[in-house]
């Protein structure tokens, strides 16, 4: 297991390098520059700005300079946020996104697995149809539609929650609707997958054997069926967590949250190269780490899996 973990960590290095290189080329191939839409400045001022951010150097020198800073943990200076480095911006935004996304993911797992089990054990019943209806709505209605609907109902009509904004971690009311939106989207996927997986497991031969021994359904599900049925759900955790980050681009924009998603939008709109690259590096590291944790969780759930 340790050798497998070490191999996966070593493979991470070329993966990160490839992602950074491709993203660097794409960002620099885009037309325009970070200071193109500035009000008219003199040639001398523009030359000083480009020299400050090494934009007057050849592209390959800029790339090597960026990699050197990256190795030392420096994501560079932001082109648009004066007196702020990318490290500072990420440090300020990441806790917001992690809190919203992490809480939504945990709640989604609990509710999604619970609903999936209830639907599988009562197949073709009213509860089963209700769970599948929720799953279908969550799958087909995009977050940029659900978000404004939540604001319309709970903020503007009922006036139970603020429509958006952020007032620090001491004001949980601002987190309720973003967490609810991400939870609803994830529950739709987790519930559907858990239902299908458990139905398949419950028709397996070893489950029939357990039933033939007279074990009650509760014991059959908890002791014999739950672990193998959870394997497809575990494999979903990594992609769902990553999709929560991409969904945060919409969620944080709709609810005006100062998180990673809004930084990505602002960085792309302002051609803030270092900010966009820094966020891509961060998301790539999170994705690789999550996929590694999912692989290790597989071995814990199924003893037949060995690395």
C-alpha positions as a LaTeX table, in Angstrom:
\begin{tabular}{lrrr}
\hline
Residue & $x$ (\AA) & $y$ (\AA) & $z$ (\AA) \\
\hline
Unk1 & 0.00 & 0.00 & 0.00 \\
Unk2 & 2.79 & 2.42 & 0.92 \\
Unk3 & 4.68 & 1.66 & $-2.30$ \\
Unk4 & 1.48 & 2.24 & $-4.30$ \\
Unk5 & 0.90 & 5.56 & $-2.53$ \\
Unk6 & 4.48 & 6.62 & $-3.24$ \\
Unk7 & 4.17 & 5.66 & $-6.92$ \\
Unk8 & 0.96 & 7.65 & $-7.23$ \\
Unk9 & 2.60 & 10.68 & $-5.63$ \\
Unk10 & 5.55 & 10.43 & $-8.04$ \\
Unk11 & 3.17 & 10.20 & $-11.02$ \\
Unk12 & 1.58 & 13.40 & $-9.77$ \\
Unk13 & 4.69 & 15.42 & $-10.72$ \\
Unk14 & 4.54 & 14.89 & $-14.53$ \\
Unk15 & 0.74 & 15.24 & $-14.37$ \\
Unk16 & 1.03 & 18.63 & $-12.70$ \\
Unk17 & 3.78 & 19.69 & $-15.11$ \\
Unk18 & 1.67 & 18.74 & $-18.13$ \\
Unk19 & $-1.40$ & 20.59 & $-16.80$ \\
Unk20 & 0.63 & 23.70 & $-15.97$ \\
Unk21 & 2.33 & 23.69 & $-19.39$ \\
Unk22 & $-0.91$ & 23.28 & $-21.36$ \\
Unk23 & $-2.70$ & 25.91 & $-19.29$ \\
Unk24 & 0.28 & 28.30 & $-19.58$ \\
Unk25 & 0.32 & 27.96 & $-23.37$ \\
Unk26 & $-3.46$ & 28.43 & $-23.67$ \\
Unk27 & $-3.55$ & 31.47 & $-21.37$ \\
Unk28 & $-0.69$ & 33.17 & $-23.21$ \\
Unk29 & $-2.13$ & 32.24 & $-26.64$ \\
Unk30 & $-5.33$ & 34.17 & $-25.86$ \\
Unk31 & $-5.46$ & 37.54 & $-27.64$ \\
Unk32 & $-4.74$ & 40.66 & $-25.62$ \\
Unk33 & $-2.74$ & 41.25 & $-22.47$ \\
Unk34 & $-3.39$ & 42.01 & $-18.82$ \\
Unk35 & $-2.87$ & 45.77 & $-19.31$ \\
Unk36 & $-4.59$ & 46.19 & $-22.68$ \\
Unk37 & $-7.81$ & 47.70 & $-21.35$ \\
Unk38 & $-6.06$ & 50.07 & $-18.93$ \\
Unk39 & $-6.61$ & 53.74 & $-19.50$ \\
Unk40 & $-3.99$ & 55.27 & $-21.72$ \\
Unk41 & $-0.59$ & 55.33 & $-20.07$ \\
Unk42 & 2.72 & 56.48 & $-21.41$ \\
Unk43 & 5.07 & 54.05 & $-23.11$ \\
Unk44 & 7.50 & 54.37 & $-20.21$ \\
Unk45 & 4.87 & 53.41 & $-17.63$ \\
Unk46 & 3.73 & 50.47 & $-19.75$ \\
Unk47 & 7.35 & 49.33 & $-20.15$ \\
Unk48 & 7.85 & 49.53 & $-16.38$ \\
Unk49 & 4.69 & 47.46 & $-15.78$ \\
Unk50 & 5.80 & 44.79 & $-18.23$ \\
Unk51 & 9.32 & 44.71 & $-16.75$ \\
Unk52 & 7.88 & 44.35 & $-13.23$ \\
Unk53 & 5.92 & 41.23 & $-14.21$ \\
Unk54 & 8.61 & 39.91 & $-16.64$ \\
Unk55 & 6.22 & 40.33 & $-19.58$ \\
Unk56 & 9.06 & 41.86 & $-21.62$ \\
Unk57 & 10.91 & 38.54 & $-21.51$ \\
Unk58 & 10.53 & 35.74 & $-24.09$ \\
Unk59 & 7.68 & 33.32 & $-23.33$ \\
Unk60 & 10.00 & 30.42 & $-22.47$ \\
Unk61 & 11.88 & 32.58 & $-19.96$ \\
Unk62 & 8.58 & 33.61 & $-18.37$ \\
Unk63 & 7.60 & 29.94 & $-18.17$ \\
Unk64 & 10.85 & 28.91 & $-16.46$ \\
Unk65 & 10.60 & 31.88 & $-14.12$ \\
Unk66 & 7.06 & 30.83 & $-13.20$ \\
Unk67 & 8.09 & 27.20 & $-12.60$ \\
Unk68 & 10.97 & 28.31 & $-10.39$ \\
Unk69 & 8.62 & 30.38 & $-8.25$ \\
Unk70 & 6.13 & 27.52 & $-8.15$ \\
Unk71 & 8.75 & 25.10 & $-6.81$ \\
Unk72 & 9.36 & 27.55 & $-3.96$ \\
Unk73 & 5.64 & 27.76 & $-3.19$ \\
Unk74 & 5.17 & 31.18 & $-4.77$ \\
Unk75 & 2.19 & 31.42 & $-7.14$ \\
Unk76 & 3.28 & 34.87 & $-8.27$ \\
Unk77 & 1.90 & 38.38 & $-8.07$ \\
Unk78 & $-1.57$ & 39.24 & $-9.27$ \\
Unk79 & $-1.69$ & 41.53 & $-12.31$ \\
Unk80 & $-4.98$ & 43.09 & $-11.21$ \\
Unk81 & $-5.13$ & 43.11 & $-7.42$ \\
Unk82 & $-2.54$ & 45.64 & $-6.34$ \\
Unk83 & $-0.47$ & 44.69 & $-3.27$ \\
Unk84 & $-1.94$ & 41.18 & $-3.34$ \\
Unk85 & $-0.06$ & 38.04 & $-4.32$ \\
Unk86 & $-1.89$ & 35.00 & $-5.70$ \\
Unk87 & $-0.99$ & 33.17 & $-2.46$ \\
Unk88 & $-2.79$ & 35.88 & $-0.46$ \\
Unk89 & $-5.87$ & 35.74 & $-2.71$ \\
Unk90 & $-6.03$ & 31.94 & $-2.52$ \\
Unk91 & $-5.52$ & 31.98 & 1.26 \\
Unk92 & $-8.45$ & 34.40 & 1.61 \\
Unk93 & $-10.81$ & 32.57 & $-0.80$ \\
Unk94 & $-10.01$ & 28.90 & $-0.20$ \\
Unk95 & $-11.54$ & 28.63 & 3.33 \\
Unk96 & $-14.86$ & 29.94 & 1.98 \\
Unk97 & $-14.97$ & 27.43 & $-0.89$ \\
Unk98 & $-13.76$ & 24.54 & 1.28 \\
Unk99 & $-16.40$ & 25.26 & 3.92 \\
Unk100 & $-19.27$ & 25.52 & 1.43 \\
Unk101 & $-18.12$ & 22.58 & $-0.71$ \\
Unk102 & $-17.00$ & 20.37 & 2.20 \\
Unk103 & $-20.21$ & 20.75 & 4.20 \\
Unk104 & $-22.31$ & 20.24 & 1.06 \\
Unk105 & $-20.34$ & 17.08 & 0.20 \\
Unk106 & $-20.74$ & 15.56 & 3.68 \\
Unk107 & $-24.46$ & 16.33 & 3.83 \\
Unk108 & $-24.89$ & 15.00 & 0.28 \\
Unk109 & $-23.26$ & 11.69 & 1.17 \\
Unk110 & $-25.47$ & 11.17 & 4.23 \\
Unk111 & $-28.72$ & 12.14 & 2.51 \\
Unk112 & $-27.88$ & 10.56 & $-0.87$ \\
Unk113 & $-26.83$ & 7.19 & 0.60 \\
Unk114 & $-29.86$ & 7.18 & 2.92 \\
Unk115 & $-32.30$ & 7.96 & 0.11 \\
Unk116 & $-30.64$ & 5.45 & $-2.20$ \\
Unk117 & $-30.96$ & 2.68 & 0.42 \\
Unk118 & $-34.60$ & 3.58 & 1.10 \\
Unk119 & $-35.44$ & 3.56 & $-2.60$ \\
Unk120 & $-33.62$ & 0.27 & $-3.28$ \\
Unk121 & $-35.31$ & $-1.56$ & $-0.39$ \\
Unk122 & $-38.74$ & $-0.28$ & $-1.52$ \\
Unk123 & $-38.26$ & $-0.69$ & $-5.26$ \\
Unk124 & $-41.16$ & 0.56 & $-7.43$ \\
Unk125 & $-42.92$ & 2.02 & $-4.36$ \\
Unk126 & $-44.01$ & 5.63 & $-3.85$ \\
Unk127 & $-40.76$ & 6.34 & $-1.94$ \\
Unk128 & $-38.72$ & 4.91 & $-4.82$ \\
Unk129 & $-40.51$ & 7.06 & $-7.39$ \\
Unk130 & $-40.09$ & 10.16 & $-5.18$ \\
Unk131 & $-36.33$ & 9.59 & $-4.86$ \\
Unk132 & $-35.97$ & 9.06 & $-8.59$ \\
Unk133 & $-38.00$ & 12.22 & $-9.26$ \\
Unk134 & $-35.63$ & 14.21 & $-7.01$ \\
Unk135 & $-32.64$ & 12.62 & $-8.77$ \\
Unk136 & $-33.98$ & 13.50 & $-12.20$ \\
Unk137 & $-34.76$ & 17.11 & $-11.26$ \\
Unk138 & $-31.31$ & 17.55 & $-9.71$ \\
Unk139 & $-29.65$ & 16.07 & $-12.78$ \\
Unk140 & $-31.44$ & 18.02 & $-15.51$ \\
Unk141 & $-31.96$ & 21.47 & $-13.92$ \\
Unk142 & $-28.68$ & 23.44 & $-13.96$ \\
Unk143 & $-27.37$ & 25.26 & $-10.91$ \\
Unk144 & $-27.69$ & 28.69 & $-12.56$ \\
Unk145 & $-31.46$ & 28.07 & $-12.68$ \\
Unk146 & $-31.87$ & 26.51 & $-9.23$ \\
Unk147 & $-29.82$ & 29.27 & $-7.53$ \\
Unk148 & $-32.05$ & 32.19 & $-8.58$ \\
Unk149 & $-35.14$ & 30.08 & $-7.76$ \\
Unk150 & $-33.85$ & 29.61 & $-4.20$ \\
Unk151 & $-33.21$ & 33.35 & $-3.92$ \\
Unk152 & $-36.69$ & 34.14 & $-5.26$ \\
Unk153 & $-38.43$ & 31.80 & $-2.80$ \\
Unk154 & $-36.39$ & 31.99 & 0.41 \\
Unk155 & $-34.92$ & 35.49 & 0.20 \\
Unk156 & $-37.37$ & 37.66 & $-1.73$ \\
Unk157 & $-40.73$ & 35.95 & $-1.01$ \\
Unk158 & $-40.34$ & 34.36 & 2.44 \\
Unk159 & $-37.48$ & 36.63 & 3.61 \\
Unk160 & $-35.99$ & 33.81 & 5.67 \\
Unk161 & $-32.42$ & 34.08 & 4.34 \\
Unk162 & $-30.16$ & 36.75 & 2.81 \\
Unk163 & $-30.15$ & 36.78 & $-1.00$ \\
Unk164 & $-26.35$ & 36.67 & $-1.15$ \\
Unk165 & $-23.13$ & 38.10 & 0.15 \\
Unk166 & $-20.75$ & 37.07 & 2.89 \\
Unk167 & $-20.40$ & 38.24 & 6.48 \\
Unk168 & $-17.70$ & 35.88 & 7.76 \\
Unk169 & $-17.94$ & 32.41 & 9.26 \\
Unk170 & $-19.92$ & 33.77 & 12.22 \\
Unk171 & $-22.98$ & 34.28 & 10.01 \\
Unk172 & $-24.16$ & 30.83 & 8.86 \\
Unk173 & $-27.32$ & 32.28 & 7.30 \\
Unk174 & $-25.23$ & 33.33 & 4.28 \\
Unk175 & $-24.06$ & 29.73 & 3.76 \\
Unk176 & $-27.45$ & 27.99 & 3.86 \\
Unk177 & $-28.60$ & 28.50 & 0.27 \\
Unk178 & $-25.21$ & 27.83 & $-1.43$ \\
Unk179 & $-24.81$ & 24.62 & 0.63 \\
Unk180 & $-28.41$ & 23.62 & $-0.11$ \\
Unk181 & $-27.89$ & 24.15 & $-3.84$ \\
Unk182 & $-24.70$ & 22.07 & $-4.03$ \\
Unk183 & $-26.24$ & 19.41 & $-1.76$ \\
Unk184 & $-29.32$ & 19.06 & $-3.95$ \\
Unk185 & $-27.22$ & 18.60 & $-7.09$ \\
Unk186 & $-24.94$ & 16.00 & $-5.45$ \\
Unk187 & $-27.80$ & 14.11 & $-3.74$ \\
Unk188 & $-29.41$ & 13.58 & $-7.13$ \\
Unk189 & $-26.33$ & 11.72 & $-8.38$ \\
Unk190 & $-25.42$ & 9.87 & $-5.19$ \\
Unk191 & $-28.99$ & 8.70 & $-4.52$ \\
Unk192 & $-29.44$ & 7.34 & $-8.05$ \\
Unk193 & $-26.11$ & 5.49 & $-8.02$ \\
Unk194 & $-26.65$ & 4.09 & $-4.51$ \\
Unk195 & $-30.11$ & 2.83 & $-5.43$ \\
Unk196 & $-28.91$ & 1.01 & $-8.54$ \\
Unk197 & $-25.87$ & $-0.46$ & $-6.80$ \\
Unk198 & $-27.82$ & $-1.76$ & $-3.79$ \\
Unk199 & $-30.53$ & $-3.31$ & $-5.99$ \\
Unk200 & $-27.86$ & $-5.19$ & $-7.92$ \\
Unk201 & $-26.12$ & $-6.37$ & $-4.74$ \\
Unk202 & $-29.41$ & $-7.48$ & $-3.13$ \\
Unk203 & $-29.94$ & $-9.87$ & $-6.05$ \\
Unk204 & $-26.52$ & $-11.50$ & $-5.59$ \\
Unk205 & $-26.10$ & $-15.12$ & $-4.56$ \\
Unk206 & $-24.40$ & $-14.37$ & $-1.25$ \\
Unk207 & $-27.37$ & $-12.19$ & $-0.25$ \\
Unk208 & $-29.76$ & $-15.04$ & $-1.09$ \\
Unk209 & $-27.63$ & $-17.30$ & 1.10 \\
Unk210 & $-27.80$ & $-14.80$ & 3.96 \\
Unk211 & $-31.58$ & $-14.59$ & 3.60 \\
Unk212 & $-31.84$ & $-18.40$ & 3.49 \\
Unk213 & $-30.12$ & $-18.54$ & 6.87 \\
Unk214 & $-32.99$ & $-16.51$ & 8.28 \\
Unk215 & $-31.12$ & $-13.24$ & 8.86 \\
Unk216 & $-33.38$ & $-10.18$ & 9.12 \\
Unk217 & $-33.24$ & $-7.61$ & 6.30 \\
Unk218 & $-31.56$ & $-5.05$ & 8.55 \\
Unk219 & $-28.65$ & $-7.40$ & 9.26 \\
Unk220 & $-28.41$ & $-8.51$ & 5.62 \\
Unk221 & $-28.16$ & $-4.89$ & 4.43 \\
Unk222 & $-25.85$ & $-3.53$ & 7.11 \\
Unk223 & $-23.52$ & $-6.51$ & 7.41 \\
Unk224 & $-23.41$ & $-7.96$ & 3.90 \\
Unk225 & $-24.83$ & $-5.61$ & 1.26 \\
Unk226 & $-23.79$ & $-2.12$ & 2.31 \\
Unk227 & $-20.03$ & $-2.39$ & 1.76 \\
Unk228 & $-20.10$ & $-3.70$ & $-1.83$ \\
Unk229 & $-22.97$ & $-1.37$ & $-2.67$ \\
Unk230 & $-20.93$ & 1.62 & $-1.48$ \\
Unk231 & $-18.05$ & 0.99 & $-3.92$ \\
Unk232 & $-19.64$ & 2.86 & $-6.88$ \\
Unk233 & $-20.55$ & 5.72 & $-4.52$ \\
Unk234 & $-16.96$ & 5.96 & $-3.30$ \\
Unk235 & $-15.75$ & 6.12 & $-6.89$ \\
Unk236 & $-18.11$ & 9.07 & $-7.38$ \\
Unk237 & $-16.74$ & 11.09 & $-4.46$ \\
Unk238 & $-13.66$ & 12.31 & $-6.33$ \\
Unk239 & $-15.46$ & 13.47 & $-9.50$ \\
Unk240 & $-18.30$ & 14.95 & $-7.44$ \\
Unk241 & $-15.88$ & 16.91 & $-5.26$ \\
Unk242 & $-14.15$ & 18.24 & $-8.38$ \\
Unk243 & $-17.49$ & 19.07 & $-9.99$ \\
Unk244 & $-18.40$ & 20.92 & $-6.79$ \\
Unk245 & $-15.39$ & 23.16 & $-7.43$ \\
Unk246 & $-16.48$ & 23.84 & $-10.99$ \\
Unk247 & $-20.09$ & 24.30 & $-9.83$ \\
Unk248 & $-18.73$ & 26.82 & $-7.32$ \\
Unk249 & $-17.98$ & 29.10 & $-10.28$ \\
Unk250 & $-21.74$ & 29.42 & $-10.78$ \\
Unk251 & $-22.77$ & 29.12 & $-7.13$ \\
Unk252 & $-20.35$ & 31.74 & $-5.84$ \\
Unk253 & $-21.26$ & 34.09 & $-8.65$ \\
Unk254 & $-25.01$ & 33.69 & $-8.03$ \\
Unk255 & $-24.69$ & 34.16 & $-4.26$ \\
Unk256 & $-21.79$ & 36.68 & $-4.41$ \\
Unk257 & $-19.45$ & 34.56 & $-2.29$ \\
Unk258 & $-15.75$ & 35.54 & $-2.12$ \\
Unk259 & $-14.49$ & 32.05 & $-2.96$ \\
Unk260 & $-12.29$ & 30.29 & $-5.51$ \\
Unk261 & $-15.05$ & 30.18 & $-8.14$ \\
Unk262 & $-15.43$ & 33.94 & $-8.25$ \\
Unk263 & $-11.63$ & 34.36 & $-8.35$ \\
Unk264 & $-11.50$ & 32.13 & $-11.45$ \\
Unk265 & $-14.18$ & 34.21 & $-13.19$ \\
Unk266 & $-12.48$ & 37.50 & $-12.30$ \\
Unk267 & $-9.03$ & 36.18 & $-13.23$ \\
Unk268 & $-10.20$ & 35.01 & $-16.67$ \\
Unk269 & $-12.13$ & 38.22 & $-17.34$ \\
Unk270 & $-9.16$ & 40.41 & $-16.36$ \\
Unk271 & $-6.53$ & 38.26 & $-18.13$ \\
Unk272 & $-4.79$ & 37.82 & $-14.80$ \\
Unk273 & $-2.43$ & 35.08 & $-16.01$ \\
Unk274 & $-0.78$ & 34.25 & $-12.71$ \\
Unk275 & $-4.09$ & 34.11 & $-10.85$ \\
Unk276 & $-5.66$ & 31.73 & $-13.40$ \\
Unk277 & $-2.55$ & 29.52 & $-13.47$ \\
Unk278 & $-2.33$ & 29.46 & $-9.68$ \\
Unk279 & $-5.97$ & 28.38 & $-9.36$ \\
Unk280 & $-5.50$ & 25.69 & $-12.02$ \\
Unk281 & $-2.51$ & 24.33 & $-10.08$ \\
Unk282 & $-4.53$ & 24.36 & $-6.86$ \\
Unk283 & $-7.54$ & 22.56 & $-8.40$ \\
Unk284 & $-5.25$ & 19.99 & $-10.05$ \\
Unk285 & $-3.55$ & 19.19 & $-6.73$ \\
Unk286 & $-6.95$ & 18.81 & $-5.04$ \\
Unk287 & $-8.19$ & 16.53 & $-7.84$ \\
Unk288 & $-5.11$ & 14.30 & $-7.70$ \\
Unk289 & $-5.30$ & 14.08 & $-3.89$ \\
Unk290 & $-9.00$ & 13.19 & $-3.97$ \\
Unk291 & $-8.48$ & 10.48 & $-6.58$ \\
Unk292 & $-5.69$ & 8.98 & $-4.48$ \\
Unk293 & $-7.92$ & 8.96 & $-1.38$ \\
Unk294 & $-10.71$ & 7.28 & $-3.36$ \\
Unk295 & $-8.34$ & 4.54 & $-4.54$ \\
Unk296 & $-7.18$ & 3.94 & $-0.96$ \\
Unk297 & $-10.79$ & 3.85 & 0.27 \\
Unk298 & $-11.51$ & 1.12 & $-2.29$ \\
Unk299 & $-8.98$ & $-1.16$ & $-0.60$ \\
Unk300 & $-10.50$ & $-0.45$ & 2.80 \\
Unk301 & $-14.03$ & $-1.33$ & 1.62 \\
Unk302 & $-13.13$ & $-4.40$ & $-0.46$ \\
Unk303 & $-10.39$ & $-6.67$ & 0.99 \\
Unk304 & $-9.96$ & $-8.33$ & $-2.42$ \\
Unk305 & $-8.42$ & $-5.12$ & $-3.79$ \\
Unk306 & $-4.68$ & $-4.97$ & $-3.24$ \\
Unk307 & $-2.21$ & $-2.47$ & $-4.63$ \\
\hline
\end{tabular}
